[in-house]
Amino acid sequence: MRVDLFDFDLPEENIALRPANPRDSARLLVVDPNQGRMEDHRVFDLPSFLRPGDALVFNDTRVIPAQLEGVRLREGAPETVVSATLHMRADQSRWKAFARPGKRIKQGDRIRFGYGRDVVNSSSGACGLAHLEATVEEKGEDGEITLLFDVSGPVLDEAIASVGHIPLPPYIAAKRPEDQQDQTDYQTIYAREKGAVAAPTAGLHFTPDLFAALDKAGIERHFVTLHVGAGTFLPVKADDTDDHKMHFEIGHVSQETADQLNAVKARGGRIVCVGTTSLRLIESAAAEDGTIQPWSDATGIFITPGYRFRAVDILMTNFHLPKSTLFMLVSAFCGLETMRDAYKHAIETGYRFYSYGDSSLLFRKN
């Protein structure tokens, strides 16, 4: 399909720079294409749209401080300031990352990472902050590199936590710097498994009070893990969706969770994915007949209109970028014209977009 079919104009003022407070007070646009329904509600109204026996599926990944700043070290050349966003772990000592400025980095370069201007200027000896060094083992397309770090395993994890910082989405980072509040705001209350570069943002709306209301309504909660990569923010540069290359992300669905979700479907309950990340993982793990299998692998599933959903019935998700793979996904779920109308309504009525923005509850088109 033509990528420009998924384009729309979004005013700057619709981009949220901070989340709603409390989180579950964010707006919720309920869209059911089968009933022609489009209604304005609040996230705390969510239990009223679900039935006892339905199951919410959450992505319990935890955002790590994957934004690294440092200097490129090359013999005979001046030090160059670089930035790397880790996006997928390859093994105990290697990470794939997106580097800026990518054109100045070559295979074999050494990079010394450290947080803050004092570390960038560390050659002067003016600062004693810790450093983390790596070799550029491979260089790919669009600024992607493979970094081989000098340390590995838990030691590497600790070093990244020491010198890195939370990688705010570019549409927020371009308007304001990260601050202490983001340490809490950009993490779900149920985040557990460390490894994500970006938050599964639909989950940011959930609070203990909302969980209690869902429990009272008889709605089940289940957890899967998909470590969201920085590729989620990459623009689609191709003119046709067939020519776009998705980046892979590591995901896990346990045998226990697969069995529980299959039992939900067998008794007539609905699977409600909180966020596109949990949906992509569940659809990756689902067989042709809709049975969910255990999964522990990388997925690069790219969902566009025409895709036949195997397992997911309802999707809760925030509002996405124009011409993004995620707007393509929701268009596949509800229909392109339905989502174009929904986004038009959201923009005109002041919904807040993107990671810290409002949410939607989408029913799959029959």
XYZ file of N, CA and C in Angstrom, residues 138-240:
309
model
N 30.170 -3.639 13.769
C 29.532 -3.621 12.455
C 28.824 -2.295 12.260
N 28.664 -1.914 10.987
C 27.885 -0.728 10.650
C 26.870 -1.102 9.588
N 25.585 -0.797 9.881
C 24.522 -1.128 8.949
C 23.923 0.114 8.314
N 22.643 0.036 7.995
C 21.947 1.139 7.341
C 21.281 2.050 8.370
N 20.997 3.278 7.942
C 20.232 4.238 8.750
C 20.859 4.496 10.112
N 22.205 4.492 10.167
C 22.891 4.806 11.408
C 22.952 3.666 12.407
N 22.535 2.467 11.991
C 22.570 1.343 12.929
C 23.981 0.764 13.009
N 24.433 0.488 14.222
C 25.745 -0.110 14.444
C 25.597 -1.243 15.464
N 26.582 -2.126 15.479
C 26.683 -3.138 16.522
C 27.864 -2.792 17.398
N 27.617 -2.640 18.690
C 28.656 -2.264 19.641
C 29.099 -3.489 20.435
N 30.415 -3.725 20.455
C 31.011 -4.765 21.290
C 31.640 -4.066 22.492
N 31.022 -4.223 23.651
C 31.500 -3.530 24.848
C 32.670 -4.280 25.482
N 33.462 -3.561 26.255
C 34.626 -4.149 26.910
C 34.248 -5.020 28.102
N 33.034 -4.863 28.590
C 32.550 -5.682 29.698
C 31.269 -6.370 29.254
N 30.814 -7.337 30.026
C 29.640 -8.106 29.603
C 28.770 -8.487 30.792
N 27.606 -9.043 30.466
C 26.710 -9.562 31.490
C 26.241 -8.512 32.475
N 26.098 -8.889 33.746
C 25.630 -7.956 34.770
C 26.525 -6.736 34.934
N 27.814 -6.897 34.683
C 28.729 -5.752 34.785
C 28.388 -4.716 33.726
N 28.079 -5.186 32.525
C 27.673 -4.269 31.461
C 26.350 -3.594 31.815
N 25.409 -4.357 32.359
C 24.123 -3.774 32.760
C 24.327 -2.649 33.762
N 25.190 -2.872 34.731
C 25.455 -1.858 35.752
C 26.131 -0.635 35.141
N 27.033 -0.867 34.202
C 27.735 0.249 33.567
C 26.775 1.098 32.737
N 25.868 0.448 31.996
C 24.880 1.187 31.209
C 23.987 2.009 32.128
N 23.577 1.404 33.247
C 22.746 2.123 34.211
C 23.482 3.325 34.798
N 24.802 3.212 34.900
C 25.600 4.290 35.486
C 25.799 5.457 34.533
N 26.063 5.176 33.259
C 26.413 6.255 32.329
C 25.271 6.655 31.395
N 24.217 5.837 31.303
C 23.133 6.122 30.370
C 22.026 6.944 30.989
N 21.063 7.336 30.168
C 19.880 8.013 30.666
C 18.668 7.583 29.846
N 17.469 7.853 30.379
C 16.228 7.433 29.734
C 16.110 8.100 28.362
N 15.911 7.316 27.313
C 15.802 7.884 25.965
C 14.380 8.361 25.673
N 14.083 9.601 26.026
C 12.760 10.135 25.717
C 12.516 10.092 24.214
N 11.272 9.887 23.792
C 10.973 9.914 22.356
C 11.428 11.227 21.728
N 11.847 11.194 20.476
C 12.390 12.401 19.834
C 11.427 13.571 19.796
N 10.124 13.301 19.710
C 9.162 14.396 19.645
C 8.980 15.082 21.000
N 9.467 14.462 22.081
C 9.499 15.118 23.384
C 10.879 15.718 23.627
N 11.923 14.924 23.344
C 13.292 15.373 23.581
C 13.635 16.631 22.786
N 12.984 16.821 21.633
C 13.261 18.007 20.818
C 12.687 19.270 21.449
N 11.759 19.107 22.399
C 11.085 20.256 22.995
C 11.527 20.549 24.424
N 12.046 19.528 25.115
C 12.509 19.752 26.482
C 13.464 18.640 26.878
N 14.371 18.883 27.825
C 15.289 17.834 28.261
C 14.607 16.864 29.218
N 15.179 15.688 29.330
C 14.725 14.721 30.329
C 14.958 15.300 31.720
N 14.050 15.021 32.657
C 14.250 15.450 34.030
C 13.887 14.320 34.985
N 13.994 14.598 36.272
C 13.779 13.564 37.278
C 12.374 12.978 37.209
N 11.392 13.793 36.865
C 10.016 13.314 36.806
C 9.831 12.224 35.761
N 10.616 12.290 34.687
C 10.516 11.278 33.638
C 10.929 9.895 34.132
N 11.764 9.842 35.164
C 12.182 8.551 35.704
C 10.971 7.736 36.154
N 9.948 8.437 36.642
C 8.712 7.785 37.059
C 7.667 7.770 35.947
N 7.516 8.919 35.289
C 6.455 9.047 34.285
C 6.625 8.090 33.112
N 7.873 7.803 32.726
C 8.117 7.007 31.527
C 8.332 5.532 31.877
N 7.608 5.056 32.891
C 7.688 3.672 33.324
C 6.298 3.242 33.782
N 5.835 2.081 33.349
C 4.557 1.584 33.838
C 4.703 1.155 35.294
N 3.574 1.106 36.015
C 3.641 0.721 37.421
C 3.930 -0.767 37.589
N 3.826 -1.540 36.505
C 4.068 -2.984 36.585
C 5.338 -3.384 35.830
N 6.162 -2.411 35.443
C 7.399 -2.710 34.707
C 8.292 -3.627 35.539
N 8.798 -4.670 34.906
C 9.566 -5.668 35.662
C 10.815 -6.142 34.930
N 10.668 -6.526 33.658
C 11.772 -7.136 32.924
C 12.584 -6.063 32.203
N 13.816 -5.839 32.641
C 14.642 -4.768 32.084
C 15.053 -5.082 30.645
N 14.982 -4.054 29.779
C 15.471 -4.264 28.419
C 14.882 -3.369 27.362
N 13.866 -2.572 27.687
C 13.226 -1.734 26.672
C 13.945 -0.404 26.519
N 13.915 0.105 25.306
C 14.435 1.438 25.017
C 13.303 2.459 25.069
N 12.088 2.013 24.812
C 10.916 2.884 24.859
C 9.834 2.212 25.690
N 9.020 3.018 26.346
C 7.952 2.469 27.189
C 6.810 1.948 26.338
N 6.125 0.895 26.792
C 4.868 0.477 26.172
C 3.791 1.453 26.652
N 3.582 2.520 25.902
C 2.969 3.732 26.453
C 1.491 3.619 26.806
N 0.748 2.694 26.193
C -0.647 2.525 26.606
C -0.718 2.120 28.069
N 0.287 1.408 28.534
C 0.313 0.963 29.916
C 0.597 2.064 30.915
N 1.076 3.217 30.450
C 1.372 4.319 31.360
C 0.115 4.860 32.028
N -1.066 4.557 31.487
C -2.316 5.095 32.027
C -2.821 4.332 33.249
N -2.232 3.187 33.553
C -2.793 2.345 34.599
C -2.287 2.739 35.981
N -3.210 2.670 36.949
C -2.950 3.030 38.337
C -3.432 1.892 39.233
N -2.993 1.875 40.492
C -3.529 0.866 41.415
C -5.051 0.927 41.528
N -5.614 2.123 41.497
C -7.079 2.251 41.575
C -7.758 1.612 40.371
N -7.177 1.815 39.186
C -7.771 1.222 37.989
C -7.630 -0.296 38.030
N -6.503 -0.793 38.485
C -6.344 -2.240 38.633
C -7.403 -2.801 39.581
N -7.663 -2.104 40.673
C -8.660 -2.564 41.638
C -10.055 -2.603 40.999
N -10.372 -1.603 40.189
C -11.669 -1.556 39.517
C -11.796 -2.689 38.507
N -10.717 -3.005 37.818
C -10.732 -4.107 36.852
C -10.895 -5.445 37.566
N -10.225 -5.601 38.702
C -10.375 -6.830 39.492
C -11.827 -7.005 39.935
N -12.424 -5.928 40.394
C -13.810 -5.973 40.868
C -14.765 -6.342 39.735
N -14.409 -5.925 38.502
C -15.263 -6.210 37.341
C -15.016 -7.606 36.767
N -14.086 -8.362 37.350
C -13.823 -9.719 36.886
C -12.973 -9.797 35.636
N -12.136 -8.776 35.430
C -11.252 -8.746 34.251
C -9.892 -9.326 34.639
N -9.436 -10.314 33.901
C -8.141 -10.926 34.195
C -6.979 -10.047 33.735
N -5.817 -10.265 34.359
C -4.581 -9.580 33.939
C -3.507 -10.628 33.656
N -2.869 -10.487 32.500
C -1.773 -11.380 32.135
C -0.623 -10.544 31.582
N 0.592 -11.082 31.710
C 1.772 -10.311 31.336
C 2.648 -11.076 30.356
N 3.082 -10.368 29.335
C 4.077 -10.855 28.382
C 5.214 -9.830 28.360
N 6.292 -10.139 27.674
C 7.423 -9.220 27.617
C 7.861 -9.005 26.181
N 7.859 -7.763 25.739
C 8.464 -7.398 24.464
C 9.342 -6.181 24.726
N 10.644 -6.346 24.532
C 11.574 -5.259 24.788
C 11.529 -4.273 23.608
N 10.818 -3.178 23.817
C 10.569 -2.205 22.754
C 11.886 -1.574 22.329
N 12.125 -1.521 21.012
C 13.360 -0.949 20.492
C 13.158 0.444 19.933
N 14.258 1.127 19.695
C 14.197 2.480 19.147
C 13.648 2.500 17.729
N 13.596 1.336 17.079
C 13.034 1.261 15.738
C 11.584 1.693 15.688
N 10.901 1.660 16.841
C 9.498 2.084 16.881
C 9.336 3.556 16.510
N 10.432 4.358 16.662
C 10.358 5.774 16.346
C 10.870 6.111 14.945
N 11.396 5.112 14.239
C 11.963 5.393 12.924
C 10.860 5.706 11.913
N 11.066 6.718 11.101
C 10.066 7.030 10.080
C 10.071 5.985 8.972
N 8.937 5.840 8.314
C 8.852 4.964 7.145
C 9.301 5.779 5.941
N 10.469 5.450 5.401
C 11.044 6.230 4.305
C 10.604 5.724 2.932
N 10.115 4.507 2.888
C 9.697 3.933 1.610
C 8.373 4.560 1.169
N 8.124 4.515 -0.125
C 6.859 5.021 -0.671
C 5.757 3.977 -0.596
N 6.155 2.706 -0.488
C 5.191 1.603 -0.433
C 5.499 0.753 0.785
